[in-house]
Coordinates of C-alpha atoms in Angstrom, one line a residue:
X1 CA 6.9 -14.8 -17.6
X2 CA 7.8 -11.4 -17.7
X3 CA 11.0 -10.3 -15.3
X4 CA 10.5 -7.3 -13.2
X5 CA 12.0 -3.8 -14.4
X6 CA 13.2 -2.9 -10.4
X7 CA 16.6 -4.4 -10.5
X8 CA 18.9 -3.4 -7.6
X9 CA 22.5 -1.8 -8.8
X10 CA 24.6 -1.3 -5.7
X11 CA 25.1 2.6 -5.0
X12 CA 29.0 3.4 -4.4
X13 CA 29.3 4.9 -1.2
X14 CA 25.5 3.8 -0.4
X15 CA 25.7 0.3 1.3
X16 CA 22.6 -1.4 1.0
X17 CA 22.2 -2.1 4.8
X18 CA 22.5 1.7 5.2
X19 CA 19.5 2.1 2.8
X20 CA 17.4 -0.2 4.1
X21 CA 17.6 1.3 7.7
X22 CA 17.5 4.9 5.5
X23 CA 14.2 3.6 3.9
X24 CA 12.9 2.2 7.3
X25 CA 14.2 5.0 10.1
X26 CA 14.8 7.5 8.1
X27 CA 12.5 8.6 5.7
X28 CA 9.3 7.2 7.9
X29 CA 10.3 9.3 10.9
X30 CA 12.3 11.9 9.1
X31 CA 9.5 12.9 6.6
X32 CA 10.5 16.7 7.0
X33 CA 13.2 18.7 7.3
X34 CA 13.8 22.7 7.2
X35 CA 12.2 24.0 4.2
X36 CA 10.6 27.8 3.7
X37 CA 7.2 28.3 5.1
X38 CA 5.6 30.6 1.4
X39 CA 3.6 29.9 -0.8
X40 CA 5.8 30.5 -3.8
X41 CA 8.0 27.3 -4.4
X42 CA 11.3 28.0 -5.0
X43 CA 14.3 26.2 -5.5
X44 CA 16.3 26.4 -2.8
X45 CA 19.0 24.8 -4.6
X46 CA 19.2 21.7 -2.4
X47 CA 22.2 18.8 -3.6
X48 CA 19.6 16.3 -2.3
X49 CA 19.3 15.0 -5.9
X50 CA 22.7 14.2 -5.7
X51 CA 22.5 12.0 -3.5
X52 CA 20.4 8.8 -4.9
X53 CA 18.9 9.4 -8.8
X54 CA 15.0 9.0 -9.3
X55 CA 15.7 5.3 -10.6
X56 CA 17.5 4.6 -7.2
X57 CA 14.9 6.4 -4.7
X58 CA 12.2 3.9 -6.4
X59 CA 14.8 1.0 -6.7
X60 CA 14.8 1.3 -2.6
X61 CA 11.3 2.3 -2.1
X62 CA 10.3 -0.7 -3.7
X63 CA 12.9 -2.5 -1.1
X64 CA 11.2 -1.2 1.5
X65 CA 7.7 -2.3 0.3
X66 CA 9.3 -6.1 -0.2
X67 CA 10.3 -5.7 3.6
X68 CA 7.0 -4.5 4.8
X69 CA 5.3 -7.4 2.9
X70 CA 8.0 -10.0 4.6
X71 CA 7.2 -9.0 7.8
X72 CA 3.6 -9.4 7.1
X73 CA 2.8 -5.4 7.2
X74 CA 1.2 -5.2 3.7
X75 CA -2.6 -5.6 3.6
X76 CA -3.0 -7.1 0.1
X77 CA -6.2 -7.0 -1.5
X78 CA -7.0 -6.6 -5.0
X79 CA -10.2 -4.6 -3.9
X80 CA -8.9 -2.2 -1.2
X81 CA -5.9 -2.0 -3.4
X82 CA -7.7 -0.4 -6.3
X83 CA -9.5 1.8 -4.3
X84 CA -6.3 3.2 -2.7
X85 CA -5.0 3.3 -5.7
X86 CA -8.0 5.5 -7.6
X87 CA -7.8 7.9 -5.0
X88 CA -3.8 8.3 -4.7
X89 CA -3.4 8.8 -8.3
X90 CA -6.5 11.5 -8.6
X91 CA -5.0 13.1 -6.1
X92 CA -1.0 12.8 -7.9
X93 CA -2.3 13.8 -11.2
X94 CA -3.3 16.9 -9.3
X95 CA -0.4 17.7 -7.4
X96 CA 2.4 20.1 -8.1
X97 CA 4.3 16.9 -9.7
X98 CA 2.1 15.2 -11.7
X99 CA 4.9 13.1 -13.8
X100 CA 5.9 11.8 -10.2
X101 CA 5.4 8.6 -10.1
X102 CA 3.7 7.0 -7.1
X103 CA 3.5 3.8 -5.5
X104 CA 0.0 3.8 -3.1
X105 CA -0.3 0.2 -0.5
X106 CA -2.2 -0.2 2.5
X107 CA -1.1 -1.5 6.1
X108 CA -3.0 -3.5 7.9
X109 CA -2.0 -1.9 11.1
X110 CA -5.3 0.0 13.3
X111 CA -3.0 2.6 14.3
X112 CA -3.6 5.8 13.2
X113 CA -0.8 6.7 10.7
X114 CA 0.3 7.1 6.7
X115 CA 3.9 8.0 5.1
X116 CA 6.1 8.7 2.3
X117 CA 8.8 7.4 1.9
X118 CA 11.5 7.4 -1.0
X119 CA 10.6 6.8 -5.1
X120 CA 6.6 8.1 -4.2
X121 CA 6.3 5.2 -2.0
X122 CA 3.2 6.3 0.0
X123 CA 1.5 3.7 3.3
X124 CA -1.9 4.5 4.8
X125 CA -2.3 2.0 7.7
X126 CA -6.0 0.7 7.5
X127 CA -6.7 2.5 11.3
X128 CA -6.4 5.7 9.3
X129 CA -9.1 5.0 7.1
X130 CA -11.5 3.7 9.9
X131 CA -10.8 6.9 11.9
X132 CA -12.0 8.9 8.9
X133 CA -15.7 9.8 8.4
X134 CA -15.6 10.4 4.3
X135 CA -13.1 9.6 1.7
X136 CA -12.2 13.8 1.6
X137 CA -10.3 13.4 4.7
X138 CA -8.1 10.2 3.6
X139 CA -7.7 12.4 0.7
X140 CA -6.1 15.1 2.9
X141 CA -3.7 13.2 4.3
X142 CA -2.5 11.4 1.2
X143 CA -2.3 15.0 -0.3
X144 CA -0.2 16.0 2.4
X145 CA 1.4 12.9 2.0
X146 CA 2.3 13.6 -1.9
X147 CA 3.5 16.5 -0.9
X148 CA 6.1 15.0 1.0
X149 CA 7.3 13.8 -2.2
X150 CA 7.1 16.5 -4.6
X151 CA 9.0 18.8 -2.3
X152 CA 12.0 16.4 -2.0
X153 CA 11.1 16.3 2.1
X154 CA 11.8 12.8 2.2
X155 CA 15.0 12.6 -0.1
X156 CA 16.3 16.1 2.3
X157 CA 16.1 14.3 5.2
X158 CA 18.2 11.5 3.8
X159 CA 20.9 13.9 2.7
X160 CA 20.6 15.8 6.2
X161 CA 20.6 12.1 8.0
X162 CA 23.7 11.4 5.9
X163 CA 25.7 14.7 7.8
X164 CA 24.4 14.7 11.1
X165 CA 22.9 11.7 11.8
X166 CA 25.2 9.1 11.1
X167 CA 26.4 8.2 14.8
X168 CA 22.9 6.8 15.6
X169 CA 22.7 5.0 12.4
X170 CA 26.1 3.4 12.7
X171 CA 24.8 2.6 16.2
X172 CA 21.5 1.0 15.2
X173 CA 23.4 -1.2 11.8
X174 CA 24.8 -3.2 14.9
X175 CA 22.1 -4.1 17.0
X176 CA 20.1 -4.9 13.4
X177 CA 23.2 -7.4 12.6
X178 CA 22.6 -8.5 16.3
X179 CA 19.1 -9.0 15.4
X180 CA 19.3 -11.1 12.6
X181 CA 22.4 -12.9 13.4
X182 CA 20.2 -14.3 16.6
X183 CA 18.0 -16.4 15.0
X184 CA 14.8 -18.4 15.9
X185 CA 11.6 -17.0 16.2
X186 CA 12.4 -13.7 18.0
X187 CA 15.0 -12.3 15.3
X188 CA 12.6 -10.9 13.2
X189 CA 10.7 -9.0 16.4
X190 CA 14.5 -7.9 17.7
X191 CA 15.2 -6.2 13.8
X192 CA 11.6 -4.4 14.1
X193 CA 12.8 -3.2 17.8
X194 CA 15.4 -1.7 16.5
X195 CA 14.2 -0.1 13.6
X196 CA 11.5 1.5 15.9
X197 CA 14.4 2.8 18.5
X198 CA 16.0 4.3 15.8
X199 CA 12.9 5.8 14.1
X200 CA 12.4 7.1 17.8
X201 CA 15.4 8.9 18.4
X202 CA 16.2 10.2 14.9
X203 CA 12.7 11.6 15.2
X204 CA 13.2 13.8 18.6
X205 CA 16.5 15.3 16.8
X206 CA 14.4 16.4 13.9
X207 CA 11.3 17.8 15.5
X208 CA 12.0 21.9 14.3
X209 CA 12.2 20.1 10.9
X210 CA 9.1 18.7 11.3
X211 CA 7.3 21.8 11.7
X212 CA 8.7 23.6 8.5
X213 CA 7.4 21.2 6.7
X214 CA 4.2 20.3 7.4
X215 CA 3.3 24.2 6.6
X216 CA 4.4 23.6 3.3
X217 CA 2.9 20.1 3.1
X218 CA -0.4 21.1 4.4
X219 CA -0.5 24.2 2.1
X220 CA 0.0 22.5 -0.9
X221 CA -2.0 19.5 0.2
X222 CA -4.8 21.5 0.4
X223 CA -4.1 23.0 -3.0
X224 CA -4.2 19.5 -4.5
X225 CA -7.5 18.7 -2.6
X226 CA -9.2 21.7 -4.5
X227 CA -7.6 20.2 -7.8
X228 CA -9.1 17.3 -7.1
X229 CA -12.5 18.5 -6.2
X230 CA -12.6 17.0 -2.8
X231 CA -13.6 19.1 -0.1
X232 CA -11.0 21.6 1.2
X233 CA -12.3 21.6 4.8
X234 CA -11.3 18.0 5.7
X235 CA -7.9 18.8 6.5
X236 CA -8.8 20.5 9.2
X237 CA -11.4 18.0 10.3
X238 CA -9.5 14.9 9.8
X239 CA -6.8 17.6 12.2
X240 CA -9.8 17.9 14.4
X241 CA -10.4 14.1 15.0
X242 CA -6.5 13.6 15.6
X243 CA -6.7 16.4 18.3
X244 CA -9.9 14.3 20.1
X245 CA -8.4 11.0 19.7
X246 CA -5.3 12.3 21.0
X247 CA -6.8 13.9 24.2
X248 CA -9.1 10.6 24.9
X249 CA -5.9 8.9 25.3
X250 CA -6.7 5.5 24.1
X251 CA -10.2 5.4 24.3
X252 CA -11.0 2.6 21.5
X253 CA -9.7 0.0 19.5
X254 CA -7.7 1.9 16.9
X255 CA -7.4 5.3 18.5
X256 CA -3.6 5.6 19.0
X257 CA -2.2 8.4 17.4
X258 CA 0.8 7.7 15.6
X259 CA 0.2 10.2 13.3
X260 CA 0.3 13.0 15.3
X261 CA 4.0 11.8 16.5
X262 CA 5.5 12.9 12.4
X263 CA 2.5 15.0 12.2
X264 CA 1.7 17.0 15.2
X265 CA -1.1 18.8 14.9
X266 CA -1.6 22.4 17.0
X267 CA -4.6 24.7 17.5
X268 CA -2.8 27.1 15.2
X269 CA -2.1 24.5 12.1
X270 CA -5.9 24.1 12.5
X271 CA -6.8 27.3 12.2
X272 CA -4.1 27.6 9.1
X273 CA -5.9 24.6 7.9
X274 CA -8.9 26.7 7.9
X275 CA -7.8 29.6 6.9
X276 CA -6.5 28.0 3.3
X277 CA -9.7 26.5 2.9
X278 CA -11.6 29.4 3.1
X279 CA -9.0 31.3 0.7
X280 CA -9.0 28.5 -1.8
X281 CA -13.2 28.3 -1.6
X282 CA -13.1 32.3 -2.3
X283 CA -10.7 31.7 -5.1
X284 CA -12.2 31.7 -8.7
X285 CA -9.8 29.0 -9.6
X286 CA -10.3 27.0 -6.3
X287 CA -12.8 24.9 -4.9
X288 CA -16.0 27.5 -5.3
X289 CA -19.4 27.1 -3.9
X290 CA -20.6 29.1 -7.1
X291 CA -20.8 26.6 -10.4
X292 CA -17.5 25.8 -11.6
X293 CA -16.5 26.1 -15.1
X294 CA -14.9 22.6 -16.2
X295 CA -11.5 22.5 -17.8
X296 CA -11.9 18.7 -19.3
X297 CA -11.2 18.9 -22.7
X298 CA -13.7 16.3 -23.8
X299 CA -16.1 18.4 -22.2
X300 CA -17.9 21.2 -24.0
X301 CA -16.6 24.6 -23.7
X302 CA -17.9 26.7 -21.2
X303 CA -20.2 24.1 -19.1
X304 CA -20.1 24.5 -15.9
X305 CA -20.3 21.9 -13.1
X306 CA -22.2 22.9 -9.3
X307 CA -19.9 22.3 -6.3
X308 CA -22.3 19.4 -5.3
X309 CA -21.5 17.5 -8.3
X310 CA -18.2 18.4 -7.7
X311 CA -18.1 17.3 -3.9
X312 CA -19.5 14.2 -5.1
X313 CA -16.9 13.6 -7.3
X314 CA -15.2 10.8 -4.6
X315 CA -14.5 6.9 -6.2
X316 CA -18.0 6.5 -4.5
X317 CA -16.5 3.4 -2.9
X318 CA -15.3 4.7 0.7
X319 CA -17.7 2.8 2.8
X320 CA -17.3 0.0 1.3
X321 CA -13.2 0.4 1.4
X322 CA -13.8 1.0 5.2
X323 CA -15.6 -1.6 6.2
X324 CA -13.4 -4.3 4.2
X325 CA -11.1 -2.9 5.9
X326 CA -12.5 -3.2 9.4
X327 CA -12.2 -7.0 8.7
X328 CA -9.4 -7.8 7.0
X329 CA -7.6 -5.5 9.5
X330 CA -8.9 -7.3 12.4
X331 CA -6.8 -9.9 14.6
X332 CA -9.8 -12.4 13.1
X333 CA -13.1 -12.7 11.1
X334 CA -14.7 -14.1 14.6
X335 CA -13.3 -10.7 16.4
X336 CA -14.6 -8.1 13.1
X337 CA -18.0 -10.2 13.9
X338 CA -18.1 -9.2 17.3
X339 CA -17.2 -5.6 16.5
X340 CA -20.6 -5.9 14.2
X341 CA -22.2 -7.1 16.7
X342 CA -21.5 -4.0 18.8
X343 CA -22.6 -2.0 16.2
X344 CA -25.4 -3.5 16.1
X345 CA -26.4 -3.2 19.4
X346 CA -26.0 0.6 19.2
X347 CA -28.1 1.4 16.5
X348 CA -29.0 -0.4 12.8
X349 CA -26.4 -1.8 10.2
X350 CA -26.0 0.7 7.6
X351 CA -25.7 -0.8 4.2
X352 CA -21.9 -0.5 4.4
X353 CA -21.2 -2.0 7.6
X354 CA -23.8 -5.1 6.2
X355 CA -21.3 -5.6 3.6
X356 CA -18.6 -6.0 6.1
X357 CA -20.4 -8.2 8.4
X358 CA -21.4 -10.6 5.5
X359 CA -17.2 -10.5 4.1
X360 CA -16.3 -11.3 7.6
X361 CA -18.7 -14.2 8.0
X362 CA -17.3 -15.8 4.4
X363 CA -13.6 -15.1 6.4
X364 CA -15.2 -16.7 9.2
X365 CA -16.7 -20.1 6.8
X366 CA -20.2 -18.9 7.4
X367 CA -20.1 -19.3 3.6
X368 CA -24.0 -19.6 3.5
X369 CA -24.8 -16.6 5.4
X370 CA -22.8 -14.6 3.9
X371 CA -24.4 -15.9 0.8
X372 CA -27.8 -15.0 1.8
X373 CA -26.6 -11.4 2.8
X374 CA -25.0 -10.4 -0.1
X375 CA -27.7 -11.1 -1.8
X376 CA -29.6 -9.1 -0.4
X377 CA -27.4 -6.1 -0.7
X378 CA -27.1 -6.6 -4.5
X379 CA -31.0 -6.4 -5.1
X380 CA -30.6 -2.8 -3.1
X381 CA -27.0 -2.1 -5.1
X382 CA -27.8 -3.8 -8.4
X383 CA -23.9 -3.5 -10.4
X384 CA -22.2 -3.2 -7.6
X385 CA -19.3 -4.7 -8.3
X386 CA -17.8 -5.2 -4.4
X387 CA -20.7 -6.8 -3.5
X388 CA -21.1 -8.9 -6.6
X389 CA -17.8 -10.4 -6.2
X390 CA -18.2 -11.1 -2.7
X391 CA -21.5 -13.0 -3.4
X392 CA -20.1 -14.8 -6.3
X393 CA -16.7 -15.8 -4.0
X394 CA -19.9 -16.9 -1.4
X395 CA -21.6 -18.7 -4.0
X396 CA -18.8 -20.9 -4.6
X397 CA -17.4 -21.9 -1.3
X398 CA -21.3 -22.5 -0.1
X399 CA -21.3 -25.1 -2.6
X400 CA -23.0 -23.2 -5.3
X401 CA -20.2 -23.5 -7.9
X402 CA -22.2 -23.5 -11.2
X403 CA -23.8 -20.1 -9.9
X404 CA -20.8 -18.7 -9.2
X405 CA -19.1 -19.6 -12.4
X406 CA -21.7 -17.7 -14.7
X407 CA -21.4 -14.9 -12.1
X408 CA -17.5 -14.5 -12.6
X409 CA -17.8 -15.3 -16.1
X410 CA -19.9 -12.1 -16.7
X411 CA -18.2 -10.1 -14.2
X412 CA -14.9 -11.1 -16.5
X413 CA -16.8 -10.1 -20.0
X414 CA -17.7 -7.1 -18.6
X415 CA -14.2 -6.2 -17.6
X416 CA -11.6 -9.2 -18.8
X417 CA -8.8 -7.4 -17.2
X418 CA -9.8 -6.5 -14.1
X419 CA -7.3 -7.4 -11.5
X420 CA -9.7 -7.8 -8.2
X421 CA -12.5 -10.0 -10.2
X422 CA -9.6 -12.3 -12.3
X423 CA -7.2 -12.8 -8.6
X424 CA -10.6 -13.7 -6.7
X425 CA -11.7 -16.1 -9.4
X426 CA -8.4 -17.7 -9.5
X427 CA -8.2 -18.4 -6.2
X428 CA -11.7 -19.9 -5.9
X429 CA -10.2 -22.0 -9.0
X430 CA -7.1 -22.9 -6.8
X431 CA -8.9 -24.2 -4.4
X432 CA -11.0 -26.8 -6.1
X433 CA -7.2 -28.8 -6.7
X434 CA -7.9 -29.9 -10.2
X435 CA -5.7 -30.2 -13.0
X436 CA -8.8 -28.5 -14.7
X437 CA -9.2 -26.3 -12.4
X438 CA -5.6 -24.7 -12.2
X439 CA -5.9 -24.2 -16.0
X440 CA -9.2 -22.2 -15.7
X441 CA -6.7 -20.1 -13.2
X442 CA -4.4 -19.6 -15.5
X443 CA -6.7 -18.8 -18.2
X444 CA -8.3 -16.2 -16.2
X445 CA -5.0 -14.9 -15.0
X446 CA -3.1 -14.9 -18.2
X447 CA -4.6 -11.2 -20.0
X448 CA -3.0 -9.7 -16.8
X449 CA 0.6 -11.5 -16.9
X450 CA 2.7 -9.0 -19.3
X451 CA 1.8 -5.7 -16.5
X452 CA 2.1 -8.2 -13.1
X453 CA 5.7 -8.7 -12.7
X454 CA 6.0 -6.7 -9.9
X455 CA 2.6 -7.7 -8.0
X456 CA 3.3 -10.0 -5.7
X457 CA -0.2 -11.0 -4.9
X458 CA -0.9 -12.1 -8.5
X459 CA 2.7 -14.3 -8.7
X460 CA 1.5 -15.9 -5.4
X461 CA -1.6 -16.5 -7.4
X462 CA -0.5 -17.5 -10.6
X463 CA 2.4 -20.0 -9.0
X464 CA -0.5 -22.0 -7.3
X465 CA -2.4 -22.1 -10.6
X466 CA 0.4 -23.4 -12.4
X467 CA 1.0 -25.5 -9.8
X468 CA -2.2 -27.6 -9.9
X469 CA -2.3 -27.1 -13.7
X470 CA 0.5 -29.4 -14.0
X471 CA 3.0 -27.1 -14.9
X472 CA 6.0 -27.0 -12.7
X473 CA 8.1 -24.8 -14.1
X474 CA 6.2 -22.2 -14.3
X475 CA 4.7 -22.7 -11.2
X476 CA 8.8 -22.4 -9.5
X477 CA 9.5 -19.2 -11.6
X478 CA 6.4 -17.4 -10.1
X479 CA 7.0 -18.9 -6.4
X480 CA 10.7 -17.3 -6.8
X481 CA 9.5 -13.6 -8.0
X482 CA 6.7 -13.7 -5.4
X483 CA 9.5 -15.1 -2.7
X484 CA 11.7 -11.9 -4.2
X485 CA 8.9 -9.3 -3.8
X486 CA 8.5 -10.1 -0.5
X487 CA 12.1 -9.2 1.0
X488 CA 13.4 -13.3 0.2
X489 CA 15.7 -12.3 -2.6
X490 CA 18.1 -15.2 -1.7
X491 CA 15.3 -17.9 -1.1
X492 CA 14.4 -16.9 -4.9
X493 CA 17.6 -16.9 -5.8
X494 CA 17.7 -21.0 -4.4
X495 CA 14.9 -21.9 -5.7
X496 CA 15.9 -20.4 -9.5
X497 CA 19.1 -22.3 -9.1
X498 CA 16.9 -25.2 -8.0
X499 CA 14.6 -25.2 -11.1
X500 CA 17.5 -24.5 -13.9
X501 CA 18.5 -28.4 -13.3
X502 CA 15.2 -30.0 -13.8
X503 CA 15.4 -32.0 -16.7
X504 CA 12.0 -30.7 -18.1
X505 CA 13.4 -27.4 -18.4
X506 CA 13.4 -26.4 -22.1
X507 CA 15.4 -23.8 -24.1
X508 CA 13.6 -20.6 -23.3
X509 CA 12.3 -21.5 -19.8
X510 CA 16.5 -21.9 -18.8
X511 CA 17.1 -18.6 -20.6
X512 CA 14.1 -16.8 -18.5
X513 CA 15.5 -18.4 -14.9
X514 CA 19.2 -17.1 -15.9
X515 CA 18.3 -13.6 -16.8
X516 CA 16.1 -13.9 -13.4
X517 CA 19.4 -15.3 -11.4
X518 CA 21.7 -13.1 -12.7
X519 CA 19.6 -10.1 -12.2
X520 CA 18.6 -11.6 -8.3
X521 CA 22.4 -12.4 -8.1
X522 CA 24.2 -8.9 -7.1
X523 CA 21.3 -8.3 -4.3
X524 CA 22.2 -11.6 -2.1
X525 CA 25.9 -10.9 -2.5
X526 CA 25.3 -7.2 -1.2
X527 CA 23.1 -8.8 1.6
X528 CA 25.6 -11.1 2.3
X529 CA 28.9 -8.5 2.1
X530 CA 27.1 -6.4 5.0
X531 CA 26.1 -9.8 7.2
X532 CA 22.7 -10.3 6.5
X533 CA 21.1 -14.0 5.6
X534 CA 18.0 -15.2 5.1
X535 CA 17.4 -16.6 8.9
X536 CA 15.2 -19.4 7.3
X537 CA 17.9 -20.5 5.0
X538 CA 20.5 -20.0 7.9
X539 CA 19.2 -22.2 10.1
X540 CA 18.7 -25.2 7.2
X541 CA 22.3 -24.8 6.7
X542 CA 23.0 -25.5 10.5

């Protein structure tokens, strides 16, 4: 297996207990700080860069991630994922930054809410997206969102929190020692309370911040939403719909308005909102309602594109994306079908929220239904591949397996490294509990292995396969670097230490798992030189 690139060096001066409540408090409620309000984009000669290199700011974006997927934040989808992922790098490729790396995931939280946070780490909780009525308004706010990042907002606030905000942090490292140190079930609910105090006051004392930069985040949001070719008005409409949601005061099921607590929004940033819009629209080299002349070099000179195509230029796959969200983000499938059923009631199913009904009856083990309805959908949506793979997953846990092994095995000719089509078939695979079985898994898995190392989702996968395969070793290499990418760096760090003494552990297996230990090694002594161990571990040891 292939070992992860991310590999935590302790910062002198940084303590990594600082960081993490940095990563957490910090840069989520301290997204801005005071930055000119122009369009030209100077350097204003900020030492933020000074303060954590790029390969640090993503070393501890992508410990914040792990943390957010150990505390069960992270919706993890291969679908959804890939969809998020389309759109966020579109959208980066067209920003001010392009060589900016980015890191797009999805939480399944209903609030309405996204952030940046450091190393192009960048959240969109799944309440956003059902809160949005097309895919051009998600886009604004991941814009705006990039933007964060290009401009160094996130990384300033750090360096700012560093001089003035220190006393609160030092306050809230105790109470999150407290937290942990408590143990039992509540410890992890205690920690999250006291990230959230500390998100909450850090924010009130950076409020005029806040302002500053979302001008500047808005104005070159927008700019990147031309670049894209998504429609420049849906700023200030997705603005809009935070300024009724905010003023019905929790009128519906995912209505609260986190966003607008980083992101206030004002009649004036509206009309701002507007204003750009318009300006960019009028612009020659903006997003014109006369024919555009294209600037893709595989393209003939000279063609020119209408704004409808252009307009149309989306990923095409946003009601979809919503409505699989609308399940997996419910409390339960049984609770998403009674949403449908509301729907229902109110009017007809549009082909979209079908597709949701019919994933959250295969959630719910209304295999056979769900069966029957994505079938139907397919004959309207021939190639699509969302409902495809839903159908074939239905096919096989309705009994159907013969079906739906001559549906994934086209799907997989089609596109052999596909990551949503080869996890779904695996874990249909997985669950059949044959030696056989696991190795189809494996086999299905394996063109992806070399880029995974960092996917969680596809080690968790992957370790079950080898599992069942009959492969152990493996199988305990893959459990550790999923345990690791989930914020259980020492339980990896165990179970490595565990599998290096099996006697079935040959030559180059041993020298994998001691690379992997001695890499996993300096984070648990860092964790433990600031007071922080794994509560499940702690409380075997007791």
């Amino acid at each position: 297996m292939g070992l992860p690139s991310r590999h935590f060096q302790p910062v002198p001066g940084v303590t990594l207990r600082r960081i993490v409540l940095l990563s957490a408090a910090v840069t989520l409620a301290l997204a801005s700080v005071c930055a000119p309000a122009q369009d030209a984009l100077p350097d204003i000669g900020s030492s933020a860069g000074e303060l954590l290199t790029p390969h640090q700011q993503e070393q501890y974006g992508s410990m914040m991630l792990a943390q957010l997927r150990h505390y069960e934040y992270v919706l993890e989808d291969p679908l959804v994922e890939s969809w998020l992922d389309a759109l966020g790098s579109r959208l980066a490729a067209n920003s001010g930054t392009p060589r900016q790396p980015f890191t797009f995931f999805m939480l399944r939280q209903r609030q309405i809410n996204a952030f940046a946070t450091l190393g192009g780490y960048i959240a969109v909780n799944a309440g956003l997206v059902l809160a949005a009525e097309r895919e051009d308004e998600v886009a604004a706010v991941m814009s705006h969102e990039i933007a964060h990042v290009t401009q160094e907002h996130v990384l300033r606030g750090v360096e700012r929190a560093q001089r003035d905000q220190l006393p609160i942090l030092l306050a809230m490292l105790g109470a999150v020692v407290m937290a942990q140190s408590a143990g039992g079930n509540s410890s992890d609910d205690a920690t999250q309370a006291a990230i959230v105090s500390a998100m909450g006051l850090m924010q009130q004392r950076q409020i005029n911040y806040t302002r500053s930069n979302e001008q500047e985040a808005d104005r070159l949001g927008i700019q990147t939403l031309s670049r894209s070719h998504y429609d420049t008005d849906a700023m200030a409409d997705f603005f809009l719909t935070m300024q009724a949601r905010s003023r019905a005061n929790g009128a519906g099921a995912y209505d609260s308005p986190d966003y607008l607590r980083t992101h206030p929004v004002t009649t004036s940033r509206i009309s701002e909102a507007k204003a750009r819009a318009v300006r960019l629209q009028e612009s020659p080299a903006g997003f014109a309602v006369a024919p555009l002349a294209t600037d893709n070099p595989l393209l003939p000179s000279g063609l020119t594109i209408s704004s409808d195509a252009l307009q149309r230029g989306g990923t095409g796959l946003f009601e979809l994306a919503r409505e699989r969200l609308r399940v997996l983000s419910a409390e339960s499938p049984q609770i998403a079908l009674r949403e449908y059923q509301q729907i229902a009631d109110s009017g007809t199913l549009t082909e979209a929220q079908r597709y949701g009904r019919a994933i959250a009856q295969l959630r719910a083990n209304e295999s056979t239904a769900a069966m029957k309805a994505l079938a139907l959908l397919l004959e309207a949506r021939p190639d699509d591949l969302w409902i495809e793979l839903g159908l074939a997953e239905a096919e096989a846990r309705s009994g159907h397996r013969a079906a739906a092994d001559k549906r994934f095995a086209r799907l997989l000719r089609g596109a052999p490294n596909n990551r949503a089509i080869a996890l779904t078939y695996a874990r249909v695979l997985s669950e059949r509990n044959t030696v056989e079985a696991g190795k189809h898994a494996q086999a299905v898995l394996r063109p992806l292995l070399a880029r995974s190392s960092e996917d969680a989702a596809f080690q968790r996968t992957y370790a079950r396969a080898s599992e069942i395969a009959g492969e152990p070793i493996r199988a305990g290499e893959a459990y550790a670097e999923a345990a690791f990418l989930s914020g259980r760096a020492e339980q990896a760090l165990v179970q490595l230490n565990t599998l290096k003494k099996r006697p079935e552990v040959d030559y180059y297996a041993r020298a994998r798992i001691e690379a992997r230990i001695a890499q996993i090694t300096p984070v648990v002594l860092e964790l433990h030189r600031q007071g922080i161990y794994d509560e499940v571990l702690d409380r075997r040891r007791q």
